[in-house]
């Protein structure tokens, strides 16, 4: 089975090189599918392609110059906040010229407005929330010519009605998910992109955990209210991999709340020291999840900056937000 994975442009990203970003959703999906038997995968990140080649960018033209679309059995669309018009136009054009290609869409926006995407585009199904296990099941039912109703965690249209197959349990053991695919998404270029004022070294974004336990009224985390963490050993393994293969020295953890446990953060910091790893790193967390002792451990292991969700200087507004801090 031949699969094309397409990351759609991100409507919320900064312009220019500052907007270059490994498309983690499709990168994790790619790494999972690469372990499946009988699957041949090709990838393209339209978001980064447009940043690197902005002149007269046309997504359909780019796809046709890069691939023989007719050769694919399945096309998967993804993106953090993908541009809906691009998804709609591409899926309809593919359906017009290649009616038998099975189309799948996933990502934050697809989880948020799946019915709109199904009604306005030509995709066959929408993956809700985490897709690493779901896409494997979809590929199996396609291969075996079974019903999509056997796959948990999706929506699809049948007889002009939208069918919801029920939510899939979130993945508790994040260590079993392979590291995100980087080679096929031009990581040798992406590693050069990081914010101004940070160390002039090759950079990589990572996720050490998923979820956020807080109740802020302005947020409904797609990854859930429970923090699920990778083991410190698994995080260290990916750091070593990125150091050895790509010479990365600056790591940016984009977890909503970094690891969420003081003990696990200290264990992580201790492992960095124990393994003699010399790196710089950045993370983001809640202001009330740190103390002076923890900050010393983090700094000693290479942490140079922490992003806090301060949100407001007004106690009244913080209270109305249910932010949980003063």
PDB file of C-alpha atoms in Angstrom:
ATOM      1  CA  UNK A   1       0.000   0.000   0.000  1.00  0.00           C
ATOM      2  CA  UNK A   2       1.354   3.391  -1.021  1.00  0.00           C
ATOM      3  CA  UNK A   3       0.593   6.329   1.287  1.00  0.00           C
ATOM      4  CA  UNK A   4       1.204  10.060   0.821  1.00  0.00           C
ATOM      5  CA  UNK A   5       1.283  12.134   4.027  1.00  0.00           C
ATOM      6  CA  UNK A   6       0.704  15.875   3.571  1.00  0.00           C
ATOM      7  CA  UNK A   7       1.138  18.532   6.237  1.00  0.00           C
ATOM      8  CA  UNK A   8      -1.117  21.482   5.377  1.00  0.00           C
ATOM      9  CA  UNK A   9      -0.001  25.066   5.974  1.00  0.00           C
ATOM     10  CA  UNK A  10      -0.516  26.297   9.530  1.00  0.00           C
ATOM     11  CA  UNK A  11      -2.834  29.315   9.677  1.00  0.00           C
ATOM     12  CA  UNK A  12      -1.444  30.473  13.038  1.00  0.00           C
ATOM     13  CA  UNK A  13       2.298  30.392  12.403  1.00  0.00           C
ATOM     14  CA  UNK A  14       4.725  33.259  12.194  1.00  0.00           C
ATOM     15  CA  UNK A  15       5.947  34.197   8.727  1.00  0.00           C
ATOM     16  CA  UNK A  16       9.440  33.582   7.432  1.00  0.00           C
ATOM     17  CA  UNK A  17      12.119  31.313   8.877  1.00  0.00           C
ATOM     18  CA  UNK A  18      10.773  31.841  12.417  1.00  0.00           C
ATOM     19  CA  UNK A  19       7.732  29.839  11.329  1.00  0.00           C
ATOM     20  CA  UNK A  20       9.706  26.719  10.358  1.00  0.00           C
ATOM     21  CA  UNK A  21       8.556  23.880  12.583  1.00  0.00           C
ATOM     22  CA  UNK A  22       8.692  20.109  12.470  1.00  0.00           C
ATOM     23  CA  UNK A  23       5.074  18.990  11.827  1.00  0.00           C
ATOM     24  CA  UNK A  24       4.864  16.777  14.893  1.00  0.00           C
ATOM     25  CA  UNK A  25       1.414  15.325  14.304  1.00  0.00           C
ATOM     26  CA  UNK A  26       2.186  13.890  10.884  1.00  0.00           C
ATOM     27  CA  UNK A  27       5.793  13.155  11.927  1.00  0.00           C
ATOM     28  CA  UNK A  28       4.553  10.831  14.689  1.00  0.00           C
ATOM     29  CA  UNK A  29       1.998   9.261  12.322  1.00  0.00           C
ATOM     30  CA  UNK A  30       4.743   8.689   9.747  1.00  0.00           C
ATOM     31  CA  UNK A  31       7.034   6.988  12.265  1.00  0.00           C
ATOM     32  CA  UNK A  32       4.221   4.670  13.373  1.00  0.00           C
ATOM     33  CA  UNK A  33       3.200   3.718   9.827  1.00  0.00           C
ATOM     34  CA  UNK A  34       6.812   3.043   8.814  1.00  0.00           C
ATOM     35  CA  UNK A  35       6.750   0.086  11.185  1.00  0.00           C
ATOM     36  CA  UNK A  36       3.746  -1.472   9.394  1.00  0.00           C
ATOM     37  CA  UNK A  37       4.364  -4.289   6.912  1.00  0.00           C
ATOM     38  CA  UNK A  38       3.599  -3.686   3.253  1.00  0.00           C
ATOM     39  CA  UNK A  39       3.417   0.103   3.547  1.00  0.00           C
ATOM     40  CA  UNK A  40       5.387   2.533   1.375  1.00  0.00           C
ATOM     41  CA  UNK A  41       5.305   6.128   2.645  1.00  0.00           C
ATOM     42  CA  UNK A  42       6.171   9.473   1.078  1.00  0.00           C
ATOM     43  CA  UNK A  43       5.787  12.831   2.838  1.00  0.00           C
ATOM     44  CA  UNK A  44       5.627  16.540   2.151  1.00  0.00           C
ATOM     45  CA  UNK A  45       5.262  19.531   4.461  1.00  0.00           C
ATOM     46  CA  UNK A  46       3.465  22.244   2.501  1.00  0.00           C
ATOM     47  CA  UNK A  47       3.832  24.699   5.392  1.00  0.00           C
ATOM     48  CA  UNK A  48       7.626  24.673   5.401  1.00  0.00           C
ATOM     49  CA  UNK A  49       7.751  24.354   1.609  1.00  0.00           C
ATOM     50  CA  UNK A  50       5.829  27.628   1.309  1.00  0.00           C
ATOM     51  CA  UNK A  51       8.135  29.393   3.786  1.00  0.00           C
ATOM     52  CA  UNK A  52      11.244  28.187   1.949  1.00  0.00           C
ATOM     53  CA  UNK A  53       9.787  28.794  -1.550  1.00  0.00           C
ATOM     54  CA  UNK A  54       7.191  31.564  -1.143  1.00  0.00           C
ATOM     55  CA  UNK A  55       7.076  32.764  -4.734  1.00  0.00           C
ATOM     56  CA  UNK A  56       3.744  31.950  -6.472  1.00  0.00           C
ATOM     57  CA  UNK A  57       3.165  28.968  -4.197  1.00  0.00           C
ATOM     58  CA  UNK A  58       0.392  26.651  -5.384  1.00  0.00           C
ATOM     59  CA  UNK A  59      -0.154  23.514  -3.291  1.00  0.00           C
ATOM     60  CA  UNK A  60      -1.676  21.391  -6.054  1.00  0.00           C
ATOM     61  CA  UNK A  61       1.077  22.366  -8.482  1.00  0.00           C
ATOM     62  CA  UNK A  62       3.748  21.496  -5.908  1.00  0.00           C
ATOM     63  CA  UNK A  63       2.198  18.079  -5.235  1.00  0.00           C
ATOM     64  CA  UNK A  64       1.991  17.210  -8.943  1.00  0.00           C
ATOM     65  CA  UNK A  65       5.575  18.237  -9.590  1.00  0.00           C
ATOM     66  CA  UNK A  66       6.831  16.186  -6.643  1.00  0.00           C
ATOM     67  CA  UNK A  67       4.644  13.040  -6.877  1.00  0.00           C
ATOM     68  CA  UNK A  68       2.677  10.790  -9.196  1.00  0.00           C
ATOM     69  CA  UNK A  69      -0.601  11.256  -7.302  1.00  0.00           C
ATOM     70  CA  UNK A  70      -2.351   8.447  -9.168  1.00  0.00           C
ATOM     71  CA  UNK A  71       0.063   5.896  -7.704  1.00  0.00           C
ATOM     72  CA  UNK A  72      -1.126   6.392  -4.109  1.00  0.00           C
ATOM     73  CA  UNK A  73      -3.770   4.263  -2.397  1.00  0.00           C
ATOM     74  CA  UNK A  74      -4.167   6.569   0.612  1.00  0.00           C
ATOM     75  CA  UNK A  75      -3.546  10.281   1.170  1.00  0.00           C
ATOM     76  CA  UNK A  76      -3.397  11.631   4.727  1.00  0.00           C
ATOM     77  CA  UNK A  77      -3.752  15.338   5.541  1.00  0.00           C
ATOM     78  CA  UNK A  78      -2.589  16.805   8.838  1.00  0.00           C
ATOM     79  CA  UNK A  79      -1.622  20.030  10.529  1.00  0.00           C
ATOM     80  CA  UNK A  80      -1.884  21.858  13.848  1.00  0.00           C
ATOM     81  CA  UNK A  81      -4.340  24.516  12.685  1.00  0.00           C
ATOM     82  CA  UNK A  82      -4.400  23.633   9.028  1.00  0.00           C
ATOM     83  CA  UNK A  83      -5.731  26.135   6.507  1.00  0.00           C
ATOM     84  CA  UNK A  84      -9.221  24.848   5.855  1.00  0.00           C
ATOM     85  CA  UNK A  85      -9.437  26.257   2.329  1.00  0.00           C
ATOM     86  CA  UNK A  86      -6.254  24.416   1.309  1.00  0.00           C
ATOM     87  CA  UNK A  87      -7.562  21.120   2.705  1.00  0.00           C
ATOM     88  CA  UNK A  88     -10.921  21.561   0.955  1.00  0.00           C
ATOM     89  CA  UNK A  89      -9.390  22.475  -2.408  1.00  0.00           C
ATOM     90  CA  UNK A  90      -6.793  19.691  -2.366  1.00  0.00           C
ATOM     91  CA  UNK A  91      -9.211  16.964  -1.262  1.00  0.00           C
ATOM     92  CA  UNK A  92     -11.801  17.962  -3.880  1.00  0.00           C
ATOM     93  CA  UNK A  93      -9.198  18.163  -6.634  1.00  0.00           C
ATOM     94  CA  UNK A  94      -7.801  14.751  -5.716  1.00  0.00           C
ATOM     95  CA  UNK A  95     -11.339  13.311  -5.704  1.00  0.00           C
ATOM     96  CA  UNK A  96     -12.015  14.863  -9.119  1.00  0.00           C
ATOM     97  CA  UNK A  97      -8.970  13.336 -10.802  1.00  0.00           C
ATOM     98  CA  UNK A  98      -8.347  10.244  -8.651  1.00  0.00           C
ATOM     99  CA  UNK A  99     -11.673   8.985  -7.311  1.00  0.00           C
ATOM    100  CA  UNK A 100     -10.340   5.765  -5.745  1.00  0.00           C
ATOM    101  CA  UNK A 101      -7.739   7.314  -3.450  1.00  0.00           C
ATOM    102  CA  UNK A 102      -8.819   7.031   0.195  1.00  0.00           C
ATOM    103  CA  UNK A 103      -8.440  10.363   1.985  1.00  0.00           C
ATOM    104  CA  UNK A 104      -7.887  10.871   5.735  1.00  0.00           C
ATOM    105  CA  UNK A 105      -7.612  14.132   7.698  1.00  0.00           C
ATOM    106  CA  UNK A 106      -6.363  14.642  11.250  1.00  0.00           C
ATOM    107  CA  UNK A 107      -5.000  17.228  13.644  1.00  0.00           C
ATOM    108  CA  UNK A 108      -6.303  19.796  16.125  1.00  0.00           C
ATOM    109  CA  UNK A 109      -8.713  21.487  13.722  1.00  0.00           C
ATOM    110  CA  UNK A 110     -10.074  18.162  12.522  1.00  0.00           C
ATOM    111  CA  UNK A 111     -10.763  17.170  16.124  1.00  0.00           C
ATOM    112  CA  UNK A 112     -12.437  20.529  16.790  1.00  0.00           C
ATOM    113  CA  UNK A 113     -14.686  20.789  13.704  1.00  0.00           C
ATOM    114  CA  UNK A 114     -14.863  17.277  12.173  1.00  0.00           C
ATOM    115  CA  UNK A 115     -18.423  17.644  10.836  1.00  0.00           C
ATOM    116  CA  UNK A 116     -17.582  20.840   8.964  1.00  0.00           C
ATOM    117  CA  UNK A 117     -14.521  19.222   7.402  1.00  0.00           C
ATOM    118  CA  UNK A 118     -16.475  16.130   6.345  1.00  0.00           C
ATOM    119  CA  UNK A 119     -19.265  18.232   4.828  1.00  0.00           C
ATOM    120  CA  UNK A 120     -17.092  20.775   3.031  1.00  0.00           C
ATOM    121  CA  UNK A 121     -14.167  18.630   1.844  1.00  0.00           C
ATOM    122  CA  UNK A 122     -13.929  15.281   0.055  1.00  0.00           C
ATOM    123  CA  UNK A 123     -12.022  13.385   2.753  1.00  0.00           C
ATOM    124  CA  UNK A 124     -13.349   9.907   3.552  1.00  0.00           C
ATOM    125  CA  UNK A 125     -12.804  10.092   7.299  1.00  0.00           C
ATOM    126  CA  UNK A 126     -11.547  12.357  10.053  1.00  0.00           C
ATOM    127  CA  UNK A 127      -9.299  11.136  12.872  1.00  0.00           C
ATOM    128  CA  UNK A 128     -10.176  12.527  16.301  1.00  0.00           C
ATOM    129  CA  UNK A 129      -7.574  13.379  18.964  1.00  0.00           C
ATOM    130  CA  UNK A 130      -4.436  11.178  18.963  1.00  0.00           C
ATOM    131  CA  UNK A 131      -3.957   9.282  15.744  1.00  0.00           C
ATOM    132  CA  UNK A 132      -1.015   6.937  16.269  1.00  0.00           C
ATOM    133  CA  UNK A 133      -3.156   3.875  16.999  1.00  0.00           C
ATOM    134  CA  UNK A 134      -6.155   4.962  14.927  1.00  0.00           C
ATOM    135  CA  UNK A 135      -4.321   5.198  11.590  1.00  0.00           C
ATOM    136  CA  UNK A 136      -2.985   1.656  11.987  1.00  0.00           C
ATOM    137  CA  UNK A 137      -6.554   0.386  12.383  1.00  0.00           C
ATOM    138  CA  UNK A 138      -7.727   2.421   9.381  1.00  0.00           C
ATOM    139  CA  UNK A 139      -5.013   0.958   7.174  1.00  0.00           C
ATOM    140  CA  UNK A 140      -5.985  -2.547   8.327  1.00  0.00           C
ATOM    141  CA  UNK A 141      -9.671  -2.125   7.450  1.00  0.00           C
ATOM    142  CA  UNK A 142      -8.761  -0.629   4.065  1.00  0.00           C
ATOM    143  CA  UNK A 143      -6.480  -3.565   3.298  1.00  0.00           C
ATOM    144  CA  UNK A 144      -9.101  -6.085   4.404  1.00  0.00           C
ATOM    145  CA  UNK A 145     -11.982  -4.164   2.777  1.00  0.00           C
ATOM    146  CA  UNK A 146     -13.808  -3.971   6.098  1.00  0.00           C
ATOM    147  CA  UNK A 147     -16.148  -1.308   7.461  1.00  0.00           C
ATOM    148  CA  UNK A 148     -14.773   1.908   8.930  1.00  0.00           C
ATOM    149  CA  UNK A 149     -17.256   1.448  11.775  1.00  0.00           C
ATOM    150  CA  UNK A 150     -14.777  -1.072  13.217  1.00  0.00           C
ATOM    151  CA  UNK A 151     -12.281   1.740  13.902  1.00  0.00           C
ATOM    152  CA  UNK A 152     -12.570   3.695  17.146  1.00  0.00           C
ATOM    153  CA  UNK A 153     -11.845   7.413  17.190  1.00  0.00           C
ATOM    154  CA  UNK A 154     -13.044   8.559  13.770  1.00  0.00           C
ATOM    155  CA  UNK A 155     -15.945  10.187  11.968  1.00  0.00           C
ATOM    156  CA  UNK A 156     -16.966   9.397   8.397  1.00  0.00           C
ATOM    157  CA  UNK A 157     -19.955   9.830   6.095  1.00  0.00           C
ATOM    158  CA  UNK A 158     -22.187   6.863   5.231  1.00  0.00           C
ATOM    159  CA  UNK A 159     -25.425   7.237   3.254  1.00  0.00           C
ATOM    160  CA  UNK A 160     -25.149  11.031   3.597  1.00  0.00           C
ATOM    161  CA  UNK A 161     -25.025  10.787   7.386  1.00  0.00           C
ATOM    162  CA  UNK A 162     -22.013  11.375   9.633  1.00  0.00           C
ATOM    163  CA  UNK A 163     -21.049   8.290  11.627  1.00  0.00           C
ATOM    164  CA  UNK A 164     -19.143   8.636  14.908  1.00  0.00           C
ATOM    165  CA  UNK A 165     -17.415   5.447  16.007  1.00  0.00           C
ATOM    166  CA  UNK A 166     -16.808   6.521  19.618  1.00  0.00           C
ATOM    167  CA  UNK A 167     -13.771   7.917  21.361  1.00  0.00           C
ATOM    168  CA  UNK A 168     -10.593   5.906  21.636  1.00  0.00           C
ATOM    169  CA  UNK A 169      -8.750   5.759  24.969  1.00  0.00           C
ATOM    170  CA  UNK A 170      -5.749   8.026  25.102  1.00  0.00           C
ATOM    171  CA  UNK A 171      -2.322   6.410  24.886  1.00  0.00           C
ATOM    172  CA  UNK A 172      -1.046   5.986  28.440  1.00  0.00           C
ATOM    173  CA  UNK A 173       2.388   4.571  27.668  1.00  0.00           C
ATOM    174  CA  UNK A 174       3.993   7.265  25.506  1.00  0.00           C
ATOM    175  CA  UNK A 175       7.296   5.380  25.513  1.00  0.00           C
ATOM    176  CA  UNK A 176       5.866   2.861  23.045  1.00  0.00           C
ATOM    177  CA  UNK A 177       5.401   5.562  20.385  1.00  0.00           C
ATOM    178  CA  UNK A 178       8.495   5.742  18.147  1.00  0.00           C
ATOM    179  CA  UNK A 179      10.348   9.030  17.857  1.00  0.00           C
ATOM    180  CA  UNK A 180       8.798  11.367  15.262  1.00  0.00           C
ATOM    181  CA  UNK A 181      10.058  11.012  11.701  1.00  0.00           C
ATOM    182  CA  UNK A 182      12.487  13.802  10.889  1.00  0.00           C
ATOM    183  CA  UNK A 183      14.455  12.751   7.809  1.00  0.00           C
ATOM    184  CA  UNK A 184      11.498  12.989   5.424  1.00  0.00           C
ATOM    185  CA  UNK A 185      10.597  16.458   6.718  1.00  0.00           C
ATOM    186  CA  UNK A 186      13.930  18.172   5.974  1.00  0.00           C
ATOM    187  CA  UNK A 187      15.068  18.327   9.566  1.00  0.00           C
ATOM    188  CA  UNK A 188      18.607  19.202   8.472  1.00  0.00           C
ATOM    189  CA  UNK A 189      17.099  22.557   7.486  1.00  0.00           C
ATOM    190  CA  UNK A 190      14.550  22.838  10.298  1.00  0.00           C
ATOM    191  CA  UNK A 191      17.224  22.424  12.988  1.00  0.00           C
ATOM    192  CA  UNK A 192      18.599  25.830  11.981  1.00  0.00           C
ATOM    193  CA  UNK A 193      15.385  27.649  12.972  1.00  0.00           C
ATOM    194  CA  UNK A 194      15.029  28.945  16.536  1.00  0.00           C
ATOM    195  CA  UNK A 195      14.018  32.240  18.184  1.00  0.00           C
ATOM    196  CA  UNK A 196      16.357  35.215  18.285  1.00  0.00           C
ATOM    197  CA  UNK A 197      18.426  35.612  21.444  1.00  0.00           C
ATOM    198  CA  UNK A 198      18.916  31.884  22.020  1.00  0.00           C
ATOM    199  CA  UNK A 199      22.122  29.846  21.619  1.00  0.00           C
ATOM    200  CA  UNK A 200      23.413  29.808  18.062  1.00  0.00           C
ATOM    201  CA  UNK A 201      23.335  26.028  17.865  1.00  0.00           C
ATOM    202  CA  UNK A 202      21.281  23.471  16.005  1.00  0.00           C
ATOM    203  CA  UNK A 203      17.861  23.271  17.654  1.00  0.00           C
ATOM    204  CA  UNK A 204      15.179  20.585  18.050  1.00  0.00           C
ATOM    205  CA  UNK A 205      11.668  20.719  19.438  1.00  0.00           C
ATOM    206  CA  UNK A 206      10.536  17.785  21.562  1.00  0.00           C
ATOM    207  CA  UNK A 207       7.560  16.660  23.614  1.00  0.00           C
ATOM    208  CA  UNK A 208       8.162  14.967  26.966  1.00  0.00           C
ATOM    209  CA  UNK A 209       4.501  14.695  27.948  1.00  0.00           C
ATOM    210  CA  UNK A 210       0.935  15.250  26.791  1.00  0.00           C
ATOM    211  CA  UNK A 211      -1.963  16.880  28.594  1.00  0.00           C
ATOM    212  CA  UNK A 212      -2.665  19.728  31.019  1.00  0.00           C
ATOM    213  CA  UNK A 213      -4.491  19.291  34.353  1.00  0.00           C
ATOM    214  CA  UNK A 214      -5.531  22.908  34.848  1.00  0.00           C
ATOM    215  CA  UNK A 215      -9.015  24.340  34.411  1.00  0.00           C
ATOM    216  CA  UNK A 216      -8.359  27.672  32.641  1.00  0.00           C
ATOM    217  CA  UNK A 217     -11.618  28.683  30.987  1.00  0.00           C
ATOM    218  CA  UNK A 218      -9.936  29.865  27.756  1.00  0.00           C
ATOM    219  CA  UNK A 219      -8.435  26.464  26.977  1.00  0.00           C
ATOM    220  CA  UNK A 220      -9.670  22.950  26.262  1.00  0.00           C
ATOM    221  CA  UNK A 221      -6.521  20.899  25.617  1.00  0.00           C
ATOM    222  CA  UNK A 222      -6.946  18.355  22.840  1.00  0.00           C
ATOM    223  CA  UNK A 223      -4.369  16.177  24.602  1.00  0.00           C
ATOM    224  CA  UNK A 224      -6.609  15.900  27.677  1.00  0.00           C
ATOM    225  CA  UNK A 225      -6.700  17.077  31.297  1.00  0.00           C
ATOM    226  CA  UNK A 226      -4.458  14.278  32.532  1.00  0.00           C
ATOM    227  CA  UNK A 227      -0.698  14.607  32.138  1.00  0.00           C
ATOM    228  CA  UNK A 228       0.839  11.542  30.533  1.00  0.00           C
ATOM    229  CA  UNK A 229       4.626  11.543  30.571  1.00  0.00           C
ATOM    230  CA  UNK A 230       7.391   9.744  28.785  1.00  0.00           C
ATOM    231  CA  UNK A 231       9.930   8.172  31.085  1.00  0.00           C
ATOM    232  CA  UNK A 232      13.070  10.260  31.698  1.00  0.00           C
ATOM    233  CA  UNK A 233      15.090   7.422  30.155  1.00  0.00           C
ATOM    234  CA  UNK A 234      13.042   7.573  26.938  1.00  0.00           C
ATOM    235  CA  UNK A 235      13.458  11.360  26.708  1.00  0.00           C
ATOM    236  CA  UNK A 236      17.221  11.035  27.215  1.00  0.00           C
ATOM    237  CA  UNK A 237      17.337   8.393  24.465  1.00  0.00           C
ATOM    238  CA  UNK A 238      15.789  10.831  21.965  1.00  0.00           C
ATOM    239  CA  UNK A 239      18.143  13.617  23.060  1.00  0.00           C
ATOM    240  CA  UNK A 240      21.148  11.336  22.436  1.00  0.00           C
ATOM    241  CA  UNK A 241      19.715  10.335  19.059  1.00  0.00           C
ATOM    242  CA  UNK A 242      19.317  13.979  18.006  1.00  0.00           C
ATOM    243  CA  UNK A 243      22.787  14.869  19.264  1.00  0.00           C
ATOM    244  CA  UNK A 244      24.470  11.987  17.471  1.00  0.00           C
ATOM    245  CA  UNK A 245      22.591  12.216  14.170  1.00  0.00           C
ATOM    246  CA  UNK A 246      21.951  15.945  13.786  1.00  0.00           C
ATOM    247  CA  UNK A 247      24.439  17.587  16.190  1.00  0.00           C
ATOM    248  CA  UNK A 248      21.548  19.223  18.092  1.00  0.00           C
ATOM    249  CA  UNK A 249      22.614  21.119  21.208  1.00  0.00           C
ATOM    250  CA  UNK A 250      19.525  23.191  22.028  1.00  0.00           C
ATOM    251  CA  UNK A 251      16.263  21.421  22.937  1.00  0.00           C
ATOM    252  CA  UNK A 252      12.892  23.144  23.235  1.00  0.00           C
ATOM    253  CA  UNK A 253      10.169  21.207  25.051  1.00  0.00           C
ATOM    254  CA  UNK A 254       6.759  22.303  23.819  1.00  0.00           C
ATOM    255  CA  UNK A 255       4.686  20.359  26.368  1.00  0.00           C
ATOM    256  CA  UNK A 256       1.720  22.363  27.633  1.00  0.00           C
ATOM    257  CA  UNK A 257       3.049  21.718  31.163  1.00  0.00           C
ATOM    258  CA  UNK A 258       6.551  20.259  31.115  1.00  0.00           C
ATOM    259  CA  UNK A 259       6.299  16.725  32.573  1.00  0.00           C
ATOM    260  CA  UNK A 260       4.047  17.996  35.410  1.00  0.00           C
ATOM    261  CA  UNK A 261       5.947  16.293  38.230  1.00  0.00           C
ATOM    262  CA  UNK A 262       8.785  17.793  40.247  1.00  0.00           C
ATOM    263  CA  UNK A 263      10.195  14.342  40.950  1.00  0.00           C
ATOM    264  CA  UNK A 264      10.212  13.322  37.284  1.00  0.00           C
ATOM    265  CA  UNK A 265      11.803  16.629  36.289  1.00  0.00           C
ATOM    266  CA  UNK A 266      14.539  16.082  38.908  1.00  0.00           C
ATOM    267  CA  UNK A 267      15.020  12.520  37.643  1.00  0.00           C
ATOM    268  CA  UNK A 268      15.346  13.885  34.113  1.00  0.00           C
ATOM    269  CA  UNK A 269      17.879  16.511  35.232  1.00  0.00           C
ATOM    270  CA  UNK A 270      19.871  13.885  37.138  1.00  0.00           C
ATOM    271  CA  UNK A 271      20.012  11.636  34.076  1.00  0.00           C
ATOM    272  CA  UNK A 272      21.359  14.495  31.974  1.00  0.00           C
ATOM    273  CA  UNK A 273      24.171  14.968  34.495  1.00  0.00           C
ATOM    274  CA  UNK A 274      24.745  11.222  34.963  1.00  0.00           C
ATOM    275  CA  UNK A 275      25.097  10.681  31.207  1.00  0.00           C
ATOM    276  CA  UNK A 276      27.464  13.641  30.850  1.00  0.00           C
ATOM    277  CA  UNK A 277      25.118  15.314  28.366  1.00  0.00           C
ATOM    278  CA  UNK A 278      26.023  18.919  27.602  1.00  0.00           C
ATOM    279  CA  UNK A 279      22.958  20.716  26.224  1.00  0.00           C
ATOM    280  CA  UNK A 280      20.853  23.854  26.521  1.00  0.00           C
ATOM    281  CA  UNK A 281      17.109  23.437  26.935  1.00  0.00           C
ATOM    282  CA  UNK A 282      13.870  25.396  27.251  1.00  0.00           C
ATOM    283  CA  UNK A 283      10.431  24.427  28.513  1.00  0.00           C
ATOM    284  CA  UNK A 284       7.088  25.893  29.542  1.00  0.00           C
ATOM    285  CA  UNK A 285       5.061  25.221  32.679  1.00  0.00           C
ATOM    286  CA  UNK A 286       2.740  26.628  35.345  1.00  0.00           C
ATOM    287  CA  UNK A 287       4.259  29.143  37.757  1.00  0.00           C
ATOM    288  CA  UNK A 288       3.097  27.211  40.839  1.00  0.00           C
ATOM    289  CA  UNK A 289       4.763  23.973  39.718  1.00  0.00           C
ATOM    290  CA  UNK A 290       8.308  25.178  40.410  1.00  0.00           C
ATOM    291  CA  UNK A 291      10.276  26.040  43.524  1.00  0.00           C
ATOM    292  CA  UNK A 292      13.807  27.262  44.149  1.00  0.00           C
ATOM    293  CA  UNK A 293      15.263  23.776  44.612  1.00  0.00           C
ATOM    294  CA  UNK A 294      13.750  22.535  41.337  1.00  0.00           C
ATOM    295  CA  UNK A 295      14.982  25.582  39.449  1.00  0.00           C
ATOM    296  CA  UNK A 296      18.549  24.946  40.650  1.00  0.00           C
ATOM    297  CA  UNK A 297      18.319  21.343  39.364  1.00  0.00           C
ATOM    298  CA  UNK A 298      16.985  22.540  36.016  1.00  0.00           C
ATOM    299  CA  UNK A 299      19.653  25.218  35.594  1.00  0.00           C
ATOM    300  CA  UNK A 300      22.416  22.795  36.580  1.00  0.00           C
ATOM    301  CA  UNK A 301      21.308  20.421  33.795  1.00  0.00           C
ATOM    302  CA  UNK A 302      21.281  23.096  31.090  1.00  0.00           C
ATOM    303  CA  UNK A 303      17.874  24.790  31.296  1.00  0.00           C
ATOM    304  CA  UNK A 304      18.298  28.415  30.210  1.00  0.00           C
ATOM    305  CA  UNK A 305      14.700  29.632  29.958  1.00  0.00           C
ATOM    306  CA  UNK A 306      11.176  28.766  31.126  1.00  0.00           C
ATOM    307  CA  UNK A 307       7.971  30.054  29.573  1.00  0.00           C
ATOM    308  CA  UNK A 308       5.187  30.663  32.106  1.00  0.00           C
ATOM    309  CA  UNK A 309       1.505  31.187  31.372  1.00  0.00           C
ATOM    310  CA  UNK A 310       1.203  34.429  33.340  1.00  0.00           C
ATOM    311  CA  UNK A 311      -1.839  35.601  31.286  1.00  0.00           C
ATOM    312  CA  UNK A 312      -2.686  38.682  33.407  1.00  0.00           C
ATOM    313  CA  UNK A 313      -1.409  41.060  36.094  1.00  0.00           C
ATOM    314  CA  UNK A 314      -4.881  41.298  37.613  1.00  0.00           C
ATOM    315  CA  UNK A 315      -5.911  38.941  40.427  1.00  0.00           C
ATOM    316  CA  UNK A 316      -9.547  39.492  39.490  1.00  0.00           C
ATOM    317  CA  UNK A 317      -9.010  38.403  35.887  1.00  0.00           C
ATOM    318  CA  UNK A 318      -6.835  35.470  36.957  1.00  0.00           C
ATOM    319  CA  UNK A 319      -9.633  34.338  39.264  1.00  0.00           C
ATOM    320  CA  UNK A 320     -12.256  34.661  36.544  1.00  0.00           C
ATOM    321  CA  UNK A 321      -9.980  32.688  34.211  1.00  0.00           C
ATOM    322  CA  UNK A 322      -9.685  29.966  36.874  1.00  0.00           C
ATOM    323  CA  UNK A 323      -5.959  30.240  36.335  1.00  0.00           C
ATOM    324  CA  UNK A 324      -5.087  28.985  39.813  1.00  0.00           C
ATOM    325  CA  UNK A 325      -2.341  31.554  40.431  1.00  0.00           C
ATOM    326  CA  UNK A 326      -2.129  35.110  41.799  1.00  0.00           C
TER     327      UNK A 326
END
